[in-house]
mmCIF file of C-alpha atoms in Angstrom:
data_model
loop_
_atom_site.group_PDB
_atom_site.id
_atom_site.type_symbol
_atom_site.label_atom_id
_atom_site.label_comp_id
_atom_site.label_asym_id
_atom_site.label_seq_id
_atom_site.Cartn_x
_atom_site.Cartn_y
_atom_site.Cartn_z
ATOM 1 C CA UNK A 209 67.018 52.549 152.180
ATOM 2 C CA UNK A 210 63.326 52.301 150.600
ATOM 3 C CA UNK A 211 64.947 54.026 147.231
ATOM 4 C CA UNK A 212 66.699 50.430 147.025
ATOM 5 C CA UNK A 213 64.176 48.427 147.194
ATOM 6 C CA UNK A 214 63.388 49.264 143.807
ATOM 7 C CA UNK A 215 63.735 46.270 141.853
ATOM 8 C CA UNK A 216 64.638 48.269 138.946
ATOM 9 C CA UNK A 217 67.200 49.952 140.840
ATOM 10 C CA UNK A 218 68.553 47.323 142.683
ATOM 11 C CA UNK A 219 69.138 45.553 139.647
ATOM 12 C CA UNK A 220 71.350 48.506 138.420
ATOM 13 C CA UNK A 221 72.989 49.038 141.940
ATOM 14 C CA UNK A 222 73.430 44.964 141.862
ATOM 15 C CA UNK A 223 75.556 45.022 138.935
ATOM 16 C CA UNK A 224 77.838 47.511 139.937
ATOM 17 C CA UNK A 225 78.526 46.172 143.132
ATOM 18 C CA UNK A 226 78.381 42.126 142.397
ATOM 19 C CA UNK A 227 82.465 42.418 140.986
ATOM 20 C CA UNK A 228 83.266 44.184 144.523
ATOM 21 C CA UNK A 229 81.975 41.564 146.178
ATOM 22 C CA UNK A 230 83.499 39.176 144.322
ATOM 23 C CA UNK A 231 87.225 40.324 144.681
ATOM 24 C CA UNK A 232 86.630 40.625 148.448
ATOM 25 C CA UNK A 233 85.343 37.673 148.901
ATOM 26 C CA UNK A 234 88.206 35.979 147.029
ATOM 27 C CA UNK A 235 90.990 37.745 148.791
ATOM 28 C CA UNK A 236 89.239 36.842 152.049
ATOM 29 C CA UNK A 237 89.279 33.178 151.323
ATOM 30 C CA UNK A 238 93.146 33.624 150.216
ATOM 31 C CA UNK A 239 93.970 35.126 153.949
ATOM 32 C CA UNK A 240 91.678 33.184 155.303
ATOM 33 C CA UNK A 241 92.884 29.618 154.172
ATOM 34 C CA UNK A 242 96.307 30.886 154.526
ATOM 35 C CA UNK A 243 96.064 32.015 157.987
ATOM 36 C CA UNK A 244 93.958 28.365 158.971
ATOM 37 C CA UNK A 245 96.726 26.363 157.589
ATOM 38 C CA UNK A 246 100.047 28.350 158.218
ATOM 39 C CA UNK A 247 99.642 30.918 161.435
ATOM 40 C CA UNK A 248 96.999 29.302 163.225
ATOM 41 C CA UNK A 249 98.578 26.695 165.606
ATOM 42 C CA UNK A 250 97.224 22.833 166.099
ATOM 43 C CA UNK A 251 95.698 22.737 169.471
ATOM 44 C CA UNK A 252 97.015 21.095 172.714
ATOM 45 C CA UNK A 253 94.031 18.350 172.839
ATOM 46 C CA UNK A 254 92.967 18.156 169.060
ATOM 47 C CA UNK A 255 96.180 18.570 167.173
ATOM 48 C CA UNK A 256 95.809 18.954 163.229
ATOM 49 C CA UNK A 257 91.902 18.200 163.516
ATOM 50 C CA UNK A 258 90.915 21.546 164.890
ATOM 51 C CA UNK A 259 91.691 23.201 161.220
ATOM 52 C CA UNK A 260 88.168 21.844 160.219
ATOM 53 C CA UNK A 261 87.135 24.754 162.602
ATOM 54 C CA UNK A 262 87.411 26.890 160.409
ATOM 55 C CA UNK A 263 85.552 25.543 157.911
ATOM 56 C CA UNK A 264 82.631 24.100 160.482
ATOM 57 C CA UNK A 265 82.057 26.836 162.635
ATOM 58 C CA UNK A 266 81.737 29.147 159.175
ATOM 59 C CA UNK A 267 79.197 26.817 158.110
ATOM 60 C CA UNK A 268 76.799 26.507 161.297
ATOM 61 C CA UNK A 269 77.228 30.340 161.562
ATOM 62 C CA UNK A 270 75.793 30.798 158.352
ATOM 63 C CA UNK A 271 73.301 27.866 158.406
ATOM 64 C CA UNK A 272 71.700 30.090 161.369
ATOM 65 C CA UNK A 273 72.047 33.311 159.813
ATOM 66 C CA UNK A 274 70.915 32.760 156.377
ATOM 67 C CA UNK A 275 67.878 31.539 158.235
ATOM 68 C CA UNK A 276 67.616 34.638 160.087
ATOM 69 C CA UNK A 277 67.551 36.447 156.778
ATOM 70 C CA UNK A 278 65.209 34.117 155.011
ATOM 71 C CA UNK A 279 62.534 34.673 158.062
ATOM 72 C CA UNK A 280 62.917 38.516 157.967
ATOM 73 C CA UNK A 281 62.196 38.505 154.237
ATOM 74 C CA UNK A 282 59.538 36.269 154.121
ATOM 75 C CA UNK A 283 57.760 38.290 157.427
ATOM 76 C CA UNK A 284 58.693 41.655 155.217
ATOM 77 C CA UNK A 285 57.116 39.796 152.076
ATOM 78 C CA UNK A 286 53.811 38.713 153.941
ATOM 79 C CA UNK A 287 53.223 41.766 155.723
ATOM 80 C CA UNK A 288 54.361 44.772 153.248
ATOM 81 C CA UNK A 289 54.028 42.061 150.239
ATOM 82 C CA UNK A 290 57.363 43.961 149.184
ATOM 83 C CA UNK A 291 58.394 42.432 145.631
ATOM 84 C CA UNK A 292 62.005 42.107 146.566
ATOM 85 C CA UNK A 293 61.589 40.485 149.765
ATOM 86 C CA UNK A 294 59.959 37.458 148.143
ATOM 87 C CA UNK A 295 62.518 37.111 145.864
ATOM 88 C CA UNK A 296 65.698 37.735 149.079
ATOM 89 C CA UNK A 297 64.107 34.504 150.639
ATOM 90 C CA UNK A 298 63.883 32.722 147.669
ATOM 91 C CA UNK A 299 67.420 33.483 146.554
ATOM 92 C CA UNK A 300 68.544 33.098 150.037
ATOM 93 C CA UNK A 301 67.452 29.338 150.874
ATOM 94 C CA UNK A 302 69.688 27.355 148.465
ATOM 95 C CA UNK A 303 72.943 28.832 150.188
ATOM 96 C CA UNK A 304 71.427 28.299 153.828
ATOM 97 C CA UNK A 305 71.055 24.849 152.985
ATOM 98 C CA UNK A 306 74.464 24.127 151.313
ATOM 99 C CA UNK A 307 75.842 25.852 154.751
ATOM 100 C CA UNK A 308 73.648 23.437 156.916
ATOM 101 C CA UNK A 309 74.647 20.694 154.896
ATOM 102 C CA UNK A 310 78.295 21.999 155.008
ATOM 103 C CA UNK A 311 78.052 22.214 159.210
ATOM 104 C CA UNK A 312 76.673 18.674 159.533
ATOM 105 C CA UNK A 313 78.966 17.065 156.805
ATOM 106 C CA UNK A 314 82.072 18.753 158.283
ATOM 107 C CA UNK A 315 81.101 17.969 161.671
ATOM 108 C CA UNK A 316 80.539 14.719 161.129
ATOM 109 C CA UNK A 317 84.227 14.688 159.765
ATOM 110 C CA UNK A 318 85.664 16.753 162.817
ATOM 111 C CA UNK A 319 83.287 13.715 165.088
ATOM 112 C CA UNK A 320 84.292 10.670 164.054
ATOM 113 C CA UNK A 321 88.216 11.489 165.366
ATOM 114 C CA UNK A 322 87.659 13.681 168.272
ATOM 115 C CA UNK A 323 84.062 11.720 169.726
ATOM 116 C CA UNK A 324 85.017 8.464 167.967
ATOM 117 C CA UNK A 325 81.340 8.639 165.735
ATOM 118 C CA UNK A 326 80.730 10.121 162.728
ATOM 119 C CA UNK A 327 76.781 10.836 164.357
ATOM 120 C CA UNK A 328 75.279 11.310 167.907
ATOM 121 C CA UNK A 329 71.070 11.684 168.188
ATOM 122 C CA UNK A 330 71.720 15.031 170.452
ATOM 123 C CA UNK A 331 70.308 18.012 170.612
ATOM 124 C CA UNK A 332 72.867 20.677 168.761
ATOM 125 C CA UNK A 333 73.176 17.620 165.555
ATOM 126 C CA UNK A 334 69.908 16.578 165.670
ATOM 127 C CA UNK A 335 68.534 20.894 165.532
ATOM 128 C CA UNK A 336 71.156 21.432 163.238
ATOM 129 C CA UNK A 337 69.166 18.491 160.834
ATOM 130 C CA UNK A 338 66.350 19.934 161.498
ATOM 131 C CA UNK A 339 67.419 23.470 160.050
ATOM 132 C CA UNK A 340 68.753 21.834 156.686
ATOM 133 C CA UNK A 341 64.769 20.026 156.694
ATOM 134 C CA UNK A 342 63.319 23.555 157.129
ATOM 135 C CA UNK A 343 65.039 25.030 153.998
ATOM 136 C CA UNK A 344 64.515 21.890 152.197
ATOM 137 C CA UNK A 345 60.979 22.133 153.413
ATOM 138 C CA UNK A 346 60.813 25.751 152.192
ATOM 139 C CA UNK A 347 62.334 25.400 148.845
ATOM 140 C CA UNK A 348 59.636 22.415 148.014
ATOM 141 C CA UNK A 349 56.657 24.587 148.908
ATOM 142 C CA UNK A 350 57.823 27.503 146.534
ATOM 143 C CA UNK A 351 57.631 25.129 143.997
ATOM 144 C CA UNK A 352 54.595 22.708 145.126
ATOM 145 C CA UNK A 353 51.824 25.169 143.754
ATOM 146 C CA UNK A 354 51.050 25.967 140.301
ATOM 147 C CA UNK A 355 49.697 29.981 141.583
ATOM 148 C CA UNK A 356 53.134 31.092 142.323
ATOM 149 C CA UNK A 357 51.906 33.618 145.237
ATOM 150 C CA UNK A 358 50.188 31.022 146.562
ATOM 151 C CA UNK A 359 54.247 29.155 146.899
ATOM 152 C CA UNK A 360 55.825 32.338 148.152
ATOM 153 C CA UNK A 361 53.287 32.972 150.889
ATOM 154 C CA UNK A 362 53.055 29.108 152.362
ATOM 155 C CA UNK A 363 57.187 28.714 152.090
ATOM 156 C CA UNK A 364 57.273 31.993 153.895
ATOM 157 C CA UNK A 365 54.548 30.884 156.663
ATOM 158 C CA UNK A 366 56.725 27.779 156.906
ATOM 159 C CA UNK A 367 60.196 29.713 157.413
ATOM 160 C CA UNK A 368 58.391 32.104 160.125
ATOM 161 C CA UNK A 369 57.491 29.026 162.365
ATOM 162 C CA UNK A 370 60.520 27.258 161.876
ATOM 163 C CA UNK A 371 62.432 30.115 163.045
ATOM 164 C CA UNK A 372 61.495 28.469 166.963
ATOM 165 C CA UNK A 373 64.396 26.270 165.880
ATOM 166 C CA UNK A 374 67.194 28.855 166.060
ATOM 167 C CA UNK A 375 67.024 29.526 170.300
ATOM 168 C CA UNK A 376 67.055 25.621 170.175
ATOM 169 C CA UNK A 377 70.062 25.456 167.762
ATOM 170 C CA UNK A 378 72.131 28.126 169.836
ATOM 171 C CA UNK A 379 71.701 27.195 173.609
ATOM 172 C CA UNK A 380 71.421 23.222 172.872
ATOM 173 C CA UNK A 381 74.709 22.983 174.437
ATOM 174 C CA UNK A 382 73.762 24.851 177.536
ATOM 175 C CA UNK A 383 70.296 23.508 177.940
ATOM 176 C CA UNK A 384 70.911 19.441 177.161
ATOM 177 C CA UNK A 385 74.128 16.969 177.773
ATOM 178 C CA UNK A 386 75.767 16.584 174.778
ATOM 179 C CA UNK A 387 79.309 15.466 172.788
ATOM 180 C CA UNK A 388 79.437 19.279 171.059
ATOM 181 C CA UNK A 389 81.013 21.559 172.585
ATOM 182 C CA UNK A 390 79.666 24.681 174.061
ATOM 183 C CA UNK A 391 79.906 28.316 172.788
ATOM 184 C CA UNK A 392 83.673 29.229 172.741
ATOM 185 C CA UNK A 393 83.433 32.680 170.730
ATOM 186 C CA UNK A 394 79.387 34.096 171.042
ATOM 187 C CA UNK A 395 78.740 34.439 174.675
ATOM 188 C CA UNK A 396 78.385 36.982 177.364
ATOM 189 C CA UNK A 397 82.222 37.267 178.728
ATOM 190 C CA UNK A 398 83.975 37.442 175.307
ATOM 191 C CA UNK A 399 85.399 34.783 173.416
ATOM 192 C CA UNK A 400 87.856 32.128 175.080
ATOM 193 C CA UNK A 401 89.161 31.347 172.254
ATOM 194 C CA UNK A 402 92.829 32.311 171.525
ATOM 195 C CA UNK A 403 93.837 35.096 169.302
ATOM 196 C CA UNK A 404 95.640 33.349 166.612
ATOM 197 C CA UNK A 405 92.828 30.522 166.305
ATOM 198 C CA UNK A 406 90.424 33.866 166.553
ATOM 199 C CA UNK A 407 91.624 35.796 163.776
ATOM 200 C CA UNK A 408 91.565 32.805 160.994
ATOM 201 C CA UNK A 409 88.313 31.869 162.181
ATOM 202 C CA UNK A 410 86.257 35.247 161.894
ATOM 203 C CA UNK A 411 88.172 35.993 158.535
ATOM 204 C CA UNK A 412 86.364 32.932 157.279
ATOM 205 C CA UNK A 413 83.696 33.901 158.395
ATOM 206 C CA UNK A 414 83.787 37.319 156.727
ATOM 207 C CA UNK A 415 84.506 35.486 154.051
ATOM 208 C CA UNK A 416 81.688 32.751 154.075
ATOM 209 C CA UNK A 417 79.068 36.142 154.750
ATOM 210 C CA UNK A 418 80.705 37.745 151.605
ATOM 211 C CA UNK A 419 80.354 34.620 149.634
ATOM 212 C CA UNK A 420 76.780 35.024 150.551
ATOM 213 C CA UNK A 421 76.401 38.492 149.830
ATOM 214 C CA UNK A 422 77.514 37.117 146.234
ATOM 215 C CA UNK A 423 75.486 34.721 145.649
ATOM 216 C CA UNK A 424 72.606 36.703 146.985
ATOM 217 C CA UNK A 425 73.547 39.443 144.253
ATOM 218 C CA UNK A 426 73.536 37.194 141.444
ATOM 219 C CA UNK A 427 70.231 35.157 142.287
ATOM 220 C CA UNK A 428 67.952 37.978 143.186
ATOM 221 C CA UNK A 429 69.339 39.307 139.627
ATOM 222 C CA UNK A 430 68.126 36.068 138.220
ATOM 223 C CA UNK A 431 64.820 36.413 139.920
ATOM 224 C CA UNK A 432 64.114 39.606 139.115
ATOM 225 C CA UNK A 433 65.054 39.096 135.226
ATOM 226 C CA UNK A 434 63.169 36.261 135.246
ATOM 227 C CA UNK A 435 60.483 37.987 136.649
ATOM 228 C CA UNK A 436 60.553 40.349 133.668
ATOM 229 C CA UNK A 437 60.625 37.369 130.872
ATOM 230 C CA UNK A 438 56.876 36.263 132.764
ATOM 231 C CA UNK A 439 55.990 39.728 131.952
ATOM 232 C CA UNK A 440 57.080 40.004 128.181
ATOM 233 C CA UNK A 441 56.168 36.676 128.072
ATOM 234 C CA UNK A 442 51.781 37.115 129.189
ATOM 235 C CA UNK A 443 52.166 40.571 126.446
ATOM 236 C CA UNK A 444 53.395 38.321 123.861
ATOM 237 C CA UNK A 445 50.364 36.054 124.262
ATOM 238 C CA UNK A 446 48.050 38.799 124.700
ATOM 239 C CA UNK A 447 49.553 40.773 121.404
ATOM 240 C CA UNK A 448 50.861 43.542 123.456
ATOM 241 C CA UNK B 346 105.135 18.762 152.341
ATOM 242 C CA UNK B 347 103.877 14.976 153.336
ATOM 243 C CA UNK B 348 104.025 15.887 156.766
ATOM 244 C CA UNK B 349 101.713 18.839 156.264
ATOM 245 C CA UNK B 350 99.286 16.476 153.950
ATOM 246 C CA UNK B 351 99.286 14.304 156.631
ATOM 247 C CA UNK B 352 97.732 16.704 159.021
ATOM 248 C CA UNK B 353 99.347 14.929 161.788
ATOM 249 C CA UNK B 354 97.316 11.891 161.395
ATOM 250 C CA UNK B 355 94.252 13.674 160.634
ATOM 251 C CA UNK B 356 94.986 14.440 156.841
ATOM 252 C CA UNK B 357 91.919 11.818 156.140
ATOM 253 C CA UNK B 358 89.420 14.511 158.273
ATOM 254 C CA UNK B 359 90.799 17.892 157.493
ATOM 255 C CA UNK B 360 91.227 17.714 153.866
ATOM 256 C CA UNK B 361 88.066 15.807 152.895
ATOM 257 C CA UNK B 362 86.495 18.336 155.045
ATOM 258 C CA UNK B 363 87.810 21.907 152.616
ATOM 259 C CA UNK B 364 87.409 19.577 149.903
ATOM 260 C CA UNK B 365 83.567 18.794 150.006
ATOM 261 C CA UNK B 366 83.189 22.465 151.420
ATOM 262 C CA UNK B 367 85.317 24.130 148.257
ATOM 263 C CA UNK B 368 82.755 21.772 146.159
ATOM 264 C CA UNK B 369 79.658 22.984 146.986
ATOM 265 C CA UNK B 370 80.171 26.447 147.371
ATOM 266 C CA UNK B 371 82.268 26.048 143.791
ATOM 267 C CA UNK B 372 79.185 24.188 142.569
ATOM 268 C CA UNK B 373 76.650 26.565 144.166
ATOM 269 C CA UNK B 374 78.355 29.905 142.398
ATOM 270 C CA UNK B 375 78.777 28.665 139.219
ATOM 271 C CA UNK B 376 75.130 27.521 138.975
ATOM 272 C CA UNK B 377 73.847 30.310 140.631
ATOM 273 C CA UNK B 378 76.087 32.329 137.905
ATOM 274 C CA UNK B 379 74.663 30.655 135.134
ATOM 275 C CA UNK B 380 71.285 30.936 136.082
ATOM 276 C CA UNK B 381 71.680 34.659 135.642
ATOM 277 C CA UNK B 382 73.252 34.451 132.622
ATOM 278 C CA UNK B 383 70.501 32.260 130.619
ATOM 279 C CA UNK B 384 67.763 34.231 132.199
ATOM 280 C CA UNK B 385 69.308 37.480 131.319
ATOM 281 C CA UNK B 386 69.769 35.725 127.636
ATOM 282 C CA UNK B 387 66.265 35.176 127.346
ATOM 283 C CA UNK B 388 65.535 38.365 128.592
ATOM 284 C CA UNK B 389 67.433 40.156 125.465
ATOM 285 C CA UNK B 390 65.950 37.091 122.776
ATOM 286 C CA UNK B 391 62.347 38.209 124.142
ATOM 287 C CA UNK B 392 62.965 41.906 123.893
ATOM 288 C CA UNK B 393 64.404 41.757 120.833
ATOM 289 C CA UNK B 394 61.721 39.087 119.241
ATOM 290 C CA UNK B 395 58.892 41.847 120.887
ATOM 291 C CA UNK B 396 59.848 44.330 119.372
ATOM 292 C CA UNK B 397 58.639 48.428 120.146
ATOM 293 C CA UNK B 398 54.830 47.325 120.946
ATOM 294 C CA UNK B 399 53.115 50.033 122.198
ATOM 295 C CA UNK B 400 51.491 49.849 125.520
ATOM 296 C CA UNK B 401 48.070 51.634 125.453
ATOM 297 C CA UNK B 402 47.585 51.466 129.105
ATOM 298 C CA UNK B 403 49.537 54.076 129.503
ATOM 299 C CA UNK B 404 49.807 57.353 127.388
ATOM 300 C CA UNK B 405 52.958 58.843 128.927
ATOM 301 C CA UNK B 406 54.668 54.717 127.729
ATOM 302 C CA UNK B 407 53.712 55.069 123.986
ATOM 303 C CA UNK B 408 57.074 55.031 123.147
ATOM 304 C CA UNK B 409 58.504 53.031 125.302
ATOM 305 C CA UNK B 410 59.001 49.105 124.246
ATOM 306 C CA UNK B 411 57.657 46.153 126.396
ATOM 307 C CA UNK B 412 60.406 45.888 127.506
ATOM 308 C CA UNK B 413 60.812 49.068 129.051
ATOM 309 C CA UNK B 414 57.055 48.800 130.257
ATOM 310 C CA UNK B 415 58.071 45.430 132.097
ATOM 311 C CA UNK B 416 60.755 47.421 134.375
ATOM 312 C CA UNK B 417 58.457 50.249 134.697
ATOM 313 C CA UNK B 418 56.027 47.612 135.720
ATOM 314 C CA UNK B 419 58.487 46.485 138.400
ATOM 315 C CA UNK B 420 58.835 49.879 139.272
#
């Protein structure tokens, strides 16, 4: 695992694998979509409205977990000050936040039919806006000093104490009343979901984890190259 | 087909719904796609522009460029 963590090699490695991910992801979207809008049935109390499922509950998935990922890099970045696990949180927090943003925006869309309001001040929404501040929050602090370490190492304090927020996010519905429904696929006596609403909905969500396996590729390849222009960059000036 | 647009009744939910999520994460890949590809631009310009400078903090790198020092830097 360490021999990875070689920038220079995971670069290489990077490249070989970012086309991989790509067709994957692609043909997971195609069964995906297809399976959301032609095998999966309308439910019994929703009708047609419960396809935004399977775009939502993608979303909020991946909201959470891209956090996740962002807090283990930055706590592998400020204890082992490991190069590339600066650079995963960094690449990681734009995509968290378009999925947090996705979550909320769908939701609201799935809300306004089904609760009759596009927006409700409880717990599960109002967490849920507090996540997309967080990476908002951690994205301005990379860029709010002019030392760059200095960025990297307050934006990854920031992510470490916001991760607090993800117990609150998760058991909202258990622990507060609330319009949002609770946990019908993560919980302790398996999902009670039904199969062919199942199925569509974790391909999607292989899918949306794919698509983020993608985009990581690509931006920690940006990083990393841009990493190396700073470097030619400071010999230039100093005449090699 | 109009019935399936339709969504039964809920065509003006479910469809803006894949819509603004298609968007972003359209949006998000194409930038993020880009981004590599300019860097990665500058990356060759700089190289190129650099030139095979020696690097005499290192005997074993004399004849290696900057270029190649910066990833053994990384490294």
């Amino acid at each position: 695992m360490h021999r990875f963590a070689n920038p220079t090699r995971f670069l290489k490695l990077a490249a070989i694998i970012q086309p991989w991910v790509a067709g994957i992801t692609l043909g997971l979207f195609a069964i995906g979509l297809y399976m959301a809008f032609f095998t999966a049935p309308p439910d019994y109390q929703q009708g047609e409205s419960v396809r935004i499922m399977y775009v939502h509950v993608p979303s909020a998935w991946m909201g959470m977990f891209c956090y996740a990922a962002m807090a283990v890099a930055s706590a592998v970045a400020l204890v082992w000050k490991h190069p590339l696990a600066d650079v995963a949180g960094k690449a990681t927090a734009p995509v968290g936040a378009a999925f947090t943003f996705l979550a909320l925006a769908t939701g609201s869309l799935w809300g306004k039919p089904m609760w009759g309001t596009w927006w409700v001040w409880d717990a599960r929404l109002t967490s849920m806006l507090i996540l997309l501040f967080l990476y908002i929050g951690y994205m301005a602090l990379q860029g709010a000093f002019d030392d760059r370490a200095r960025g990297a190492r307050a934006s990854a304090i920031l992510a470490l104490v916001g991760v607090v927020n993800l117990p609150i996010i998760k058991f909202s519905v258990d622990w507060w009343n609330t319009l949002h429904q609770p946990a019908s696929v993560i919980k302790m006596d398996g999902p009670s979901i039904h199969p062919d609403m199942l199925w569509p909905l974790l391909i999607m969500a292989v899918a949306f984890k794919t698509y983020y396996v993608w985009i990581l590729l690509v931006r920690i390849r940006q990083e990393l190259t841009a990493n190396k222009v700073r470097i030619l960059r400071l010999k230039q000036v100093h005449g090699g | 087909m109009s019935e399936f647009l339709a969504m039964g009744g809920y065509g003006a939910f479910v469809w803006p719904s894949y819509g603004l999520t298609a968007v972003i994460m359209v949006v998000l890949l194409i930038a993020s796609l880009r981004g590599l590809k300019t860097t990665e631009a500058m990356f060759e310009r700089l190289k190129a522009e650099t030139g095979p400078i020696h690097d005499h903090s290192n005997v074993d790198n004399n004849n290696k460029t900057t270029a190649e020092n910066a990833d053994a830097h990384e490294a």
